[in-house]
mmCIF file of C-alpha atoms in Angstrom:
data_model
loop_
_atom_site.group_PDB
_atom_site.id
_atom_site.type_symbol
_atom_site.label_atom_id
_atom_site.label_comp_id
_atom_site.label_asym_id
_atom_site.label_seq_id
_atom_site.Cartn_x
_atom_site.Cartn_y
_atom_site.Cartn_z
ATOM 1 C CA MET A 1 -39.611 8.063 45.025
ATOM 2 C CA ARG A 2 -41.564 10.639 46.994
ATOM 3 C CA SER A 3 -40.107 13.761 48.544
ATOM 4 C CA ALA A 4 -40.600 13.685 52.308
ATOM 5 C CA PRO A 5 -41.685 16.553 54.542
ATOM 6 C CA VAL A 6 -38.498 17.916 55.987
ATOM 7 C CA SER A 7 -39.766 20.050 58.866
ATOM 8 C CA GLY A 8 -38.915 17.417 61.491
ATOM 9 C CA LEU A 9 -35.882 16.009 59.753
ATOM 10 C CA LEU A 10 -33.787 19.047 58.904
ATOM 11 C CA PRO A 11 -33.222 19.893 62.589
ATOM 12 C CA LEU A 12 -31.715 16.437 62.993
ATOM 13 C CA LEU A 13 -29.329 17.048 60.092
ATOM 14 C CA LEU A 14 -28.442 20.519 61.362
ATOM 15 C CA GLY A 15 -27.919 19.129 64.844
ATOM 16 C CA LEU A 16 -25.529 16.556 63.435
ATOM 17 C CA ARG A 17 -23.444 19.216 61.705
ATOM 18 C CA LEU A 18 -23.253 21.202 64.956
ATOM 19 C CA LEU A 19 -22.297 18.078 66.856
ATOM 20 C CA LEU A 20 -19.499 17.237 64.456
ATOM 21 C CA GLY A 21 -18.358 20.848 64.407
ATOM 22 C CA SER A 22 -17.887 20.703 68.196
ATOM 23 C CA GLY A 23 -15.454 17.819 67.825
ATOM 24 C CA ALA A 24 -17.628 14.917 68.923
ATOM 25 C CA ALA A 25 -16.386 11.525 67.749
ATOM 26 C CA ALA A 26 -18.442 9.551 65.243
ATOM 27 C CA GLN A 27 -19.149 5.883 65.973
ATOM 28 C CA TYR A 28 -17.812 3.276 63.555
ATOM 29 C CA SER A 29 -18.877 -0.295 62.877
ATOM 30 C CA SER A 30 -16.760 -3.015 64.392
ATOM 31 C CA ASP A 31 -15.765 -4.717 61.154
ATOM 32 C CA LEU A 32 -16.361 -1.968 58.546
ATOM 33 C CA CYS A 33 -18.816 -4.191 56.631
ATOM 34 C CA ASN A 34 -21.641 -4.667 59.118
ATOM 35 C CA TRP A 35 -23.041 -2.435 61.839
ATOM 36 C CA LYS A 36 -25.200 -3.428 64.769
ATOM 37 C CA GLY A 37 -26.345 -0.875 67.318
ATOM 38 C CA SER A 38 -29.072 0.072 69.747
ATOM 39 C CA GLY A 39 -31.176 3.171 70.220
ATOM 40 C CA LEU A 40 -31.168 2.525 73.969
ATOM 41 C CA THR A 41 -27.792 4.245 74.168
ATOM 42 C CA HIS A 42 -29.562 7.557 73.433
ATOM 43 C CA GLU A 43 -30.979 9.655 76.250
ATOM 44 C CA ALA A 44 -34.771 9.605 76.227
ATOM 45 C CA HIS A 45 -35.140 13.355 75.739
ATOM 46 C CA ARG A 46 -32.695 13.627 72.838
ATOM 47 C CA LYS A 47 -33.027 12.836 69.141
ATOM 48 C CA ASP A 48 -29.463 11.885 68.367
ATOM 49 C CA VAL A 49 -28.145 11.439 64.855
ATOM 50 C CA GLU A 50 -25.465 8.798 64.689
ATOM 51 C CA GLN A 51 -22.912 8.421 61.928
ATOM 52 C CA VAL A 52 -22.139 4.918 60.633
ATOM 53 C CA TYR A 53 -19.160 4.327 58.329
ATOM 54 C CA LEU A 54 -18.872 1.172 56.203
ATOM 55 C CA ARG A 55 -16.110 0.426 53.713
ATOM 56 C CA CYS A 56 -17.189 -2.841 52.051
ATOM 57 C CA SER A 57 -19.076 -3.639 48.874
ATOM 58 C CA GLU A 58 -21.684 -5.614 50.835
ATOM 59 C CA GLY A 59 -22.872 -5.981 54.396
ATOM 60 C CA SER A 60 -25.763 -5.177 56.708
ATOM 61 C CA ILE A 61 -27.242 -2.698 59.177
ATOM 62 C CA GLU A 62 -29.158 -3.884 62.245
ATOM 63 C CA TRP A 63 -30.579 -1.163 64.497
ATOM 64 C CA MET A 64 -32.346 -2.438 67.612
ATOM 65 C CA TYR A 65 -34.836 -0.251 69.498
ATOM 66 C CA PRO A 66 -34.452 2.611 66.984
ATOM 67 C CA THR A 67 -34.576 6.179 68.309
ATOM 68 C CA GLY A 68 -33.262 9.323 66.663
ATOM 69 C CA ALA A 69 -31.595 8.691 63.318
ATOM 70 C CA LEU A 70 -28.637 7.132 61.511
ATOM 71 C CA ILE A 71 -26.628 8.469 58.606
ATOM 72 C CA VAL A 72 -25.056 5.518 56.779
ATOM 73 C CA ASN A 73 -21.850 6.435 54.954
ATOM 74 C CA LEU A 74 -20.851 3.823 52.366
ATOM 75 C CA ARG A 75 -17.198 4.389 51.447
ATOM 76 C CA PRO A 76 -15.886 1.393 49.464
ATOM 77 C CA ASN A 77 -12.149 0.932 49.095
ATOM 78 C CA ILE A 78 -11.949 2.182 45.523
ATOM 79 C CA SER A 79 -10.954 5.458 43.949
ATOM 80 C CA PRO A 80 -13.542 8.193 44.700
ATOM 81 C CA ALA A 81 -13.541 8.932 40.964
ATOM 82 C CA SER A 82 -15.231 5.536 40.467
ATOM 83 C CA TYR A 83 -18.115 6.257 42.851
ATOM 84 C CA LYS A 84 -20.208 7.759 40.039
ATOM 85 C CA HIS A 85 -20.251 4.364 38.300
ATOM 86 C CA LEU A 86 -21.740 2.583 41.327
ATOM 87 C CA THR A 87 -25.286 1.567 42.156
ATOM 88 C CA VAL A 88 -26.351 0.966 45.760
ATOM 89 C CA CYS A 89 -29.025 -1.656 46.472
ATOM 90 C CA ILE A 90 -30.643 -2.361 49.835
ATOM 91 C CA LYS A 91 -32.906 -5.229 50.852
ATOM 92 C CA PRO A 92 -34.831 -4.721 54.121
ATOM 93 C CA PHE A 93 -35.025 -7.632 56.532
ATOM 94 C CA LYS A 94 -38.338 -9.475 56.392
ATOM 95 C CA ASP A 95 -39.517 -8.142 59.774
ATOM 96 C CA SER A 96 -37.759 -4.760 59.646
ATOM 97 C CA ALA A 97 -39.776 -2.123 61.531
ATOM 98 C CA GLY A 98 -39.432 1.071 63.510
ATOM 99 C CA ALA A 99 -37.901 3.518 61.013
ATOM 100 C CA ASN A 100 -38.233 5.141 57.601
ATOM 101 C CA ILE A 101 -35.308 4.981 55.200
ATOM 102 C CA TYR A 102 -34.569 8.046 53.067
ATOM 103 C CA LEU A 103 -32.122 9.206 50.449
ATOM 104 C CA GLU A 104 -30.457 12.410 51.624
ATOM 105 C CA LYS A 105 -28.531 14.855 49.464
ATOM 106 C CA THR A 106 -27.719 18.438 50.425
ATOM 107 C CA GLY A 107 -30.569 18.544 52.928
ATOM 108 C CA GLU A 108 -33.253 17.138 50.605
ATOM 109 C CA LEU A 109 -34.891 13.913 51.721
ATOM 110 C CA LYS A 110 -36.671 11.393 49.511
ATOM 111 C CA LEU A 111 -38.555 8.473 51.015
ATOM 112 C CA LEU A 112 -37.083 5.155 49.953
ATOM 113 C CA VAL A 113 -38.665 2.610 52.336
ATOM 114 C CA ARG A 114 -41.635 3.486 54.548
ATOM 115 C CA ASP A 115 -41.822 1.934 58.008
ATOM 116 C CA GLY A 116 -44.155 -1.052 57.872
ATOM 117 C CA GLU A 117 -43.849 -1.817 54.147
ATOM 118 C CA ARG A 118 -44.056 -5.571 53.694
ATOM 119 C CA SER A 119 -42.400 -6.714 50.471
ATOM 120 C CA PRO A 120 -40.212 -9.690 51.457
ATOM 121 C CA SER A 121 -38.163 -9.831 48.244
ATOM 122 C CA ARG A 122 -38.225 -6.109 47.373
ATOM 123 C CA VAL A 123 -34.869 -4.549 46.558
ATOM 124 C CA TYR A 124 -34.377 -0.767 46.363
ATOM 125 C CA CYS A 125 -31.588 0.582 44.164
ATOM 126 C CA PHE A 126 -30.220 4.051 43.435
ATOM 127 C CA GLY A 127 -27.130 5.631 41.965
ATOM 128 C CA TYR A 128 -24.324 6.273 44.455
ATOM 129 C CA ASP A 129 -24.278 9.920 43.404
ATOM 130 C CA GLN A 130 -28.015 10.328 44.152
ATOM 131 C CA GLY A 131 -27.343 10.643 47.874
ATOM 132 C CA GLY A 132 -26.692 8.800 51.119
ATOM 133 C CA LEU A 133 -28.913 6.750 53.412
ATOM 134 C CA PHE A 134 -30.714 8.538 56.231
ATOM 135 C CA VAL A 135 -32.615 6.222 58.590
ATOM 136 C CA GLU A 136 -35.055 7.954 60.966
ATOM 137 C CA ALA A 137 -36.902 6.201 63.767
ATOM 138 C CA THR A 138 -40.669 6.662 63.723
ATOM 139 C CA PRO A 139 -42.598 7.548 66.913
ATOM 140 C CA GLN A 140 -43.460 4.350 68.784
ATOM 141 C CA GLN A 141 -45.456 3.561 71.917
ATOM 142 C CA ASP A 142 -43.224 0.534 72.505
ATOM 143 C CA ILE A 143 -39.801 0.167 70.855
ATOM 144 C CA SER A 144 -38.943 -3.083 72.652
ATOM 145 C CA ARG A 145 -39.938 -5.254 69.695
ATOM 146 C CA LYS A 146 -38.626 -3.030 66.901
ATOM 147 C CA ILE A 147 -35.545 -3.817 64.826
ATOM 148 C CA THR A 148 -34.757 -1.905 61.647
ATOM 149 C CA GLY A 149 -32.392 -3.794 59.400
ATOM 150 C CA PHE A 150 -31.299 -4.226 55.826
ATOM 151 C CA GLN A 151 -28.581 -5.712 53.667
ATOM 152 C CA TYR A 152 -26.693 -3.506 51.232
ATOM 153 C CA GLU A 153 -24.651 -4.136 48.092
ATOM 154 C CA LEU A 154 -22.609 -1.854 45.866
ATOM 155 C CA MET A 155 -22.145 -2.854 42.243
ATOM 156 C CA SER A 156 -21.408 -1.368 38.856
ATOM 157 C CA LYS A 157 -24.365 0.282 37.154
ATOM 158 C CA GLY A 158 -24.314 -2.223 34.272
ATOM 159 C CA ILE A 159 -24.678 -5.242 36.580
ATOM 160 C CA ALA A 160 -27.444 -3.554 38.570
ATOM 161 C CA ALA A 161 -29.361 -2.749 35.395
ATOM 162 C CA ASP A 162 -29.230 -6.407 34.346
ATOM 163 C CA LEU A 163 -30.458 -7.609 37.739
ATOM 164 C CA HIS A 164 -33.338 -5.170 38.042
ATOM 165 C CA THR A 165 -34.723 -4.944 34.516
ATOM 166 C CA ALA A 166 -37.931 -6.905 34.944
ATOM 167 C CA SER A 167 -37.912 -8.439 31.467
ATOM 168 C CA ALA A 168 -34.216 -9.330 31.337
ATOM 169 C CA PRO A 169 -34.343 -12.732 33.090
ATOM 170 C CA CYS A 170 -37.235 -13.910 30.882
ATOM 171 C CA ARG A 171 -35.919 -12.815 27.487
ATOM 172 C CA PRO A 172 -33.827 -15.439 25.638
ATOM 173 C CA CYS A 173 -30.215 -14.304 25.357
ATOM 174 C CA SER A 174 -28.545 -13.770 21.999
ATOM 175 C CA ASP A 175 -25.440 -15.799 21.103
ATOM 176 C CA THR A 176 -23.241 -12.816 21.929
ATOM 177 C CA GLU A 177 -24.924 -12.336 25.329
ATOM 178 C CA VAL A 178 -24.478 -16.018 26.190
ATOM 179 C CA LEU A 179 -20.769 -16.019 25.295
ATOM 180 C CA LEU A 180 -20.202 -12.834 27.306
ATOM 181 C CA ALA A 181 -22.180 -14.242 30.256
ATOM 182 C CA VAL A 182 -19.902 -17.275 30.317
ATOM 183 C CA CYS A 183 -16.935 -14.937 30.866
ATOM 184 C CA THR A 184 -18.448 -12.486 33.335
ATOM 185 C CA SER A 185 -21.038 -14.355 35.426
ATOM 186 C CA ASP A 186 -20.599 -15.226 39.106
ATOM 187 C CA PHE A 187 -21.536 -18.823 38.348
ATOM 188 C CA VAL A 188 -21.437 -20.985 35.214
ATOM 189 C CA ILE A 189 -22.658 -24.596 35.355
ATOM 190 C CA ARG A 190 -23.948 -27.348 33.123
ATOM 191 C CA GLY A 191 -26.990 -28.954 34.703
ATOM 192 C CA SER A 192 -30.590 -30.051 34.533
ATOM 193 C CA ILE A 193 -33.778 -28.793 36.173
ATOM 194 C CA GLN A 194 -34.782 -31.267 38.891
ATOM 195 C CA ASN A 195 -37.737 -29.295 40.211
ATOM 196 C CA VAL A 196 -39.229 -25.780 40.349
ATOM 197 C CA THR A 197 -40.802 -24.243 43.450
ATOM 198 C CA ASN A 198 -43.008 -21.195 42.897
ATOM 199 C CA GLU A 199 -43.317 -18.572 45.639
ATOM 200 C CA ALA A 200 -46.409 -16.530 44.829
ATOM 201 C CA GLU A 201 -45.953 -14.042 47.700
ATOM 202 C CA GLU A 202 -42.457 -13.084 46.562
ATOM 203 C CA GLN A 203 -43.276 -13.458 42.840
ATOM 204 C CA GLU A 204 -40.245 -15.707 42.390
ATOM 205 C CA SER A 205 -39.433 -19.233 41.260
ATOM 206 C CA ILE A 206 -36.711 -21.394 42.784
ATOM 207 C CA ILE A 207 -35.029 -23.684 40.255
ATOM 208 C CA HIS A 208 -33.577 -26.814 41.859
ATOM 209 C CA VAL A 209 -30.592 -27.739 39.713
ATOM 210 C CA GLY A 210 -28.640 -30.965 39.413
ATOM 211 C CA VAL A 211 -25.077 -30.072 38.368
ATOM 212 C CA ASN A 212 -23.258 -32.144 35.770
ATOM 213 C CA LYS A 213 -20.245 -29.833 35.441
ATOM 214 C CA LEU A 214 -19.206 -26.838 37.512
ATOM 215 C CA TYR A 215 -17.216 -24.318 35.478
ATOM 216 C CA ARG A 216 -17.183 -21.489 38.010
ATOM 217 C CA GLN A 217 -18.922 -20.213 41.128
ATOM 218 C CA LYS A 218 -18.206 -17.142 43.234
ATOM 219 C CA SER A 219 -19.965 -18.462 46.336
ATOM 220 C CA LYS A 220 -20.665 -21.998 47.475
ATOM 221 C CA VAL A 221 -24.229 -22.095 46.187
ATOM 222 C CA PHE A 222 -23.693 -25.415 44.421
ATOM 223 C CA GLN A 223 -22.429 -28.126 46.748
ATOM 224 C CA LEU A 224 -21.942 -31.864 46.969
ATOM 225 C CA THR A 225 -24.877 -33.559 48.678
ATOM 226 C CA GLY A 226 -24.003 -36.177 51.237
ATOM 227 C CA GLU A 227 -26.591 -38.744 50.236
ATOM 228 C CA SER A 228 -26.061 -39.011 46.491
ATOM 229 C CA GLY A 229 -22.598 -37.525 46.073
ATOM 230 C CA ASN A 230 -23.956 -35.243 43.346
ATOM 231 C CA TRP A 231 -23.612 -31.472 43.065
ATOM 232 C CA ARG A 232 -26.850 -29.564 43.591
ATOM 233 C CA GLY A 233 -28.013 -26.001 44.127
ATOM 234 C CA GLN A 234 -30.798 -23.464 43.741
ATOM 235 C CA ILE A 235 -31.198 -20.524 41.354
ATOM 236 C CA LYS A 236 -33.900 -17.851 41.648
ATOM 237 C CA THR A 237 -35.726 -16.075 38.845
ATOM 238 C CA LEU A 238 -38.984 -14.190 38.348
ATOM 239 C CA LEU A 239 -42.236 -16.131 38.652
ATOM 240 C CA GLU A 240 -43.467 -14.517 35.431
ATOM 241 C CA CYS A 241 -40.732 -16.325 33.486
ATOM 242 C CA GLY A 242 -42.740 -19.535 33.876
ATOM 243 C CA VAL A 243 -39.804 -21.925 34.353
ATOM 244 C CA LYS A 244 -40.841 -25.580 34.430
ATOM 245 C CA PRO A 245 -38.973 -28.880 34.933
ATOM 246 C CA GLY A 246 -37.858 -30.492 31.692
ATOM 247 C CA ASP A 247 -35.503 -32.973 30.096
ATOM 248 C CA GLY A 248 -32.027 -32.170 28.858
ATOM 249 C CA ASP A 249 -29.079 -30.114 30.051
ATOM 250 C CA PHE A 250 -28.779 -26.330 30.187
ATOM 251 C CA LEU A 251 -25.893 -23.939 30.635
ATOM 252 C CA PHE A 252 -26.883 -21.865 33.670
ATOM 253 C CA THR A 253 -25.202 -18.490 34.209
ATOM 254 C CA GLY A 254 -26.021 -15.644 36.539
ATOM 255 C CA ARG A 255 -25.120 -13.292 39.377
ATOM 256 C CA MET A 256 -24.992 -13.523 43.142
ATOM 257 C CA HIS A 257 -27.307 -10.967 44.727
ATOM 258 C CA PHE A 258 -27.788 -10.695 48.491
ATOM 259 C CA GLY A 259 -26.397 -14.196 48.920
ATOM 260 C CA GLU A 260 -28.690 -15.774 46.331
ATOM 261 C CA ALA A 261 -27.968 -17.071 42.832
ATOM 262 C CA ARG A 262 -30.025 -15.093 40.277
ATOM 263 C CA LEU A 263 -30.573 -16.531 36.816
ATOM 264 C CA GLY A 264 -28.959 -14.853 33.821
ATOM 265 C CA CYS A 265 -28.611 -16.577 30.446
ATOM 266 C CA ALA A 266 -29.619 -20.250 30.369
ATOM 267 C CA PRO A 267 -29.550 -21.770 26.864
ATOM 268 C CA ARG A 268 -29.903 -25.468 26.237
ATOM 269 C CA PHE A 269 -26.434 -26.944 26.432
ATOM 270 C CA LYS A 270 -26.479 -28.238 22.856
ATOM 271 C CA ASP A 271 -27.234 -24.683 21.667
ATOM 272 C CA PHE A 272 -24.326 -23.353 23.733
ATOM 273 C CA GLN A 273 -22.005 -25.936 22.158
ATOM 274 C CA ARG A 274 -23.047 -24.767 18.693
ATOM 275 C CA MET A 275 -22.581 -21.037 19.377
ATOM 276 C CA TYR A 276 -19.281 -21.642 21.191
ATOM 277 C CA LYS A 277 -17.872 -23.667 18.267
ATOM 278 C CA GLU A 278 -19.015 -21.097 15.705
ATOM 279 C CA ALA A 279 -17.397 -18.245 17.634
ATOM 280 C CA LYS A 280 -14.207 -20.227 18.215
ATOM 281 C CA ASP A 281 -13.879 -21.081 14.536
ATOM 282 C CA LYS A 282 -14.093 -17.348 13.756
ATOM 283 C CA GLY A 283 -11.743 -16.373 16.588
ATOM 284 C CA LEU A 284 -14.494 -14.372 18.268
ATOM 285 C CA ASN A 285 -14.710 -16.098 21.661
ATOM 286 C CA PRO A 286 -14.372 -13.506 24.449
ATOM 287 C CA CYS A 287 -12.871 -16.194 26.713
ATOM 288 C CA GLU A 288 -11.996 -19.886 26.720
ATOM 289 C CA ILE A 289 -14.126 -22.518 28.433
ATOM 290 C CA GLY A 290 -14.356 -26.244 27.789
ATOM 291 C CA PRO A 291 -17.807 -26.710 26.224
ATOM 292 C CA ASP A 292 -17.891 -30.495 26.596
#
């Protein structure tokens, strides 16, 4: 990430500290997970800095007609001692425009997302202890069509590393990794690949899965279809993994990320049955699951 010129930004931060020191009340989101606001509430001649406080592990920011700046305070309902183990990820809305997004720590600003960047599936992650989010509106001739917005998620550093290591989704998992994934993944299903849709612009593939057995799912990604009465769903992975339709069943595991199922370990089901039986016979299974 690049360090940003701070000549125009530090006065905003200093102004905020003076404002708070005078006893002005900060504005909070309505539901503590999501915030939606408008820059039209600011007087035209002022560059206000507004504080936003959110206390959930996931949510969104939507800033219409951005003027001035926002400081986004993410304060999840966990012990502050655990903050150092967290990673923050943000995913800008597809048409987000009108502001730069920075990391701010002790007055130093580092550019995270430049206004106008167009990367539809790009996710930006950083350690919680690296700083907070500072969103500054950019000068505009016409703000009437500008909305700056992004989703955010907080997760443990280990999970974030798995999701954002480019080679991880393509590398075959070891037996130990598969057995652990069965215990810790957000979804675990037995199914077959019905079709694969490649999205070149986003460098992703969408795997259309027919579900034969649903062991676990955190969100309702896999659902009964009205026409056939079968369970179906979609899982995303990197385009470079080269997933193709094929015969036979797989054990699909993975994580939910910004409302989407992301592929983790996916061995052929017969291979999973073998490794599960071998581990069970040795008493080494990290958790119990019916492999049939």
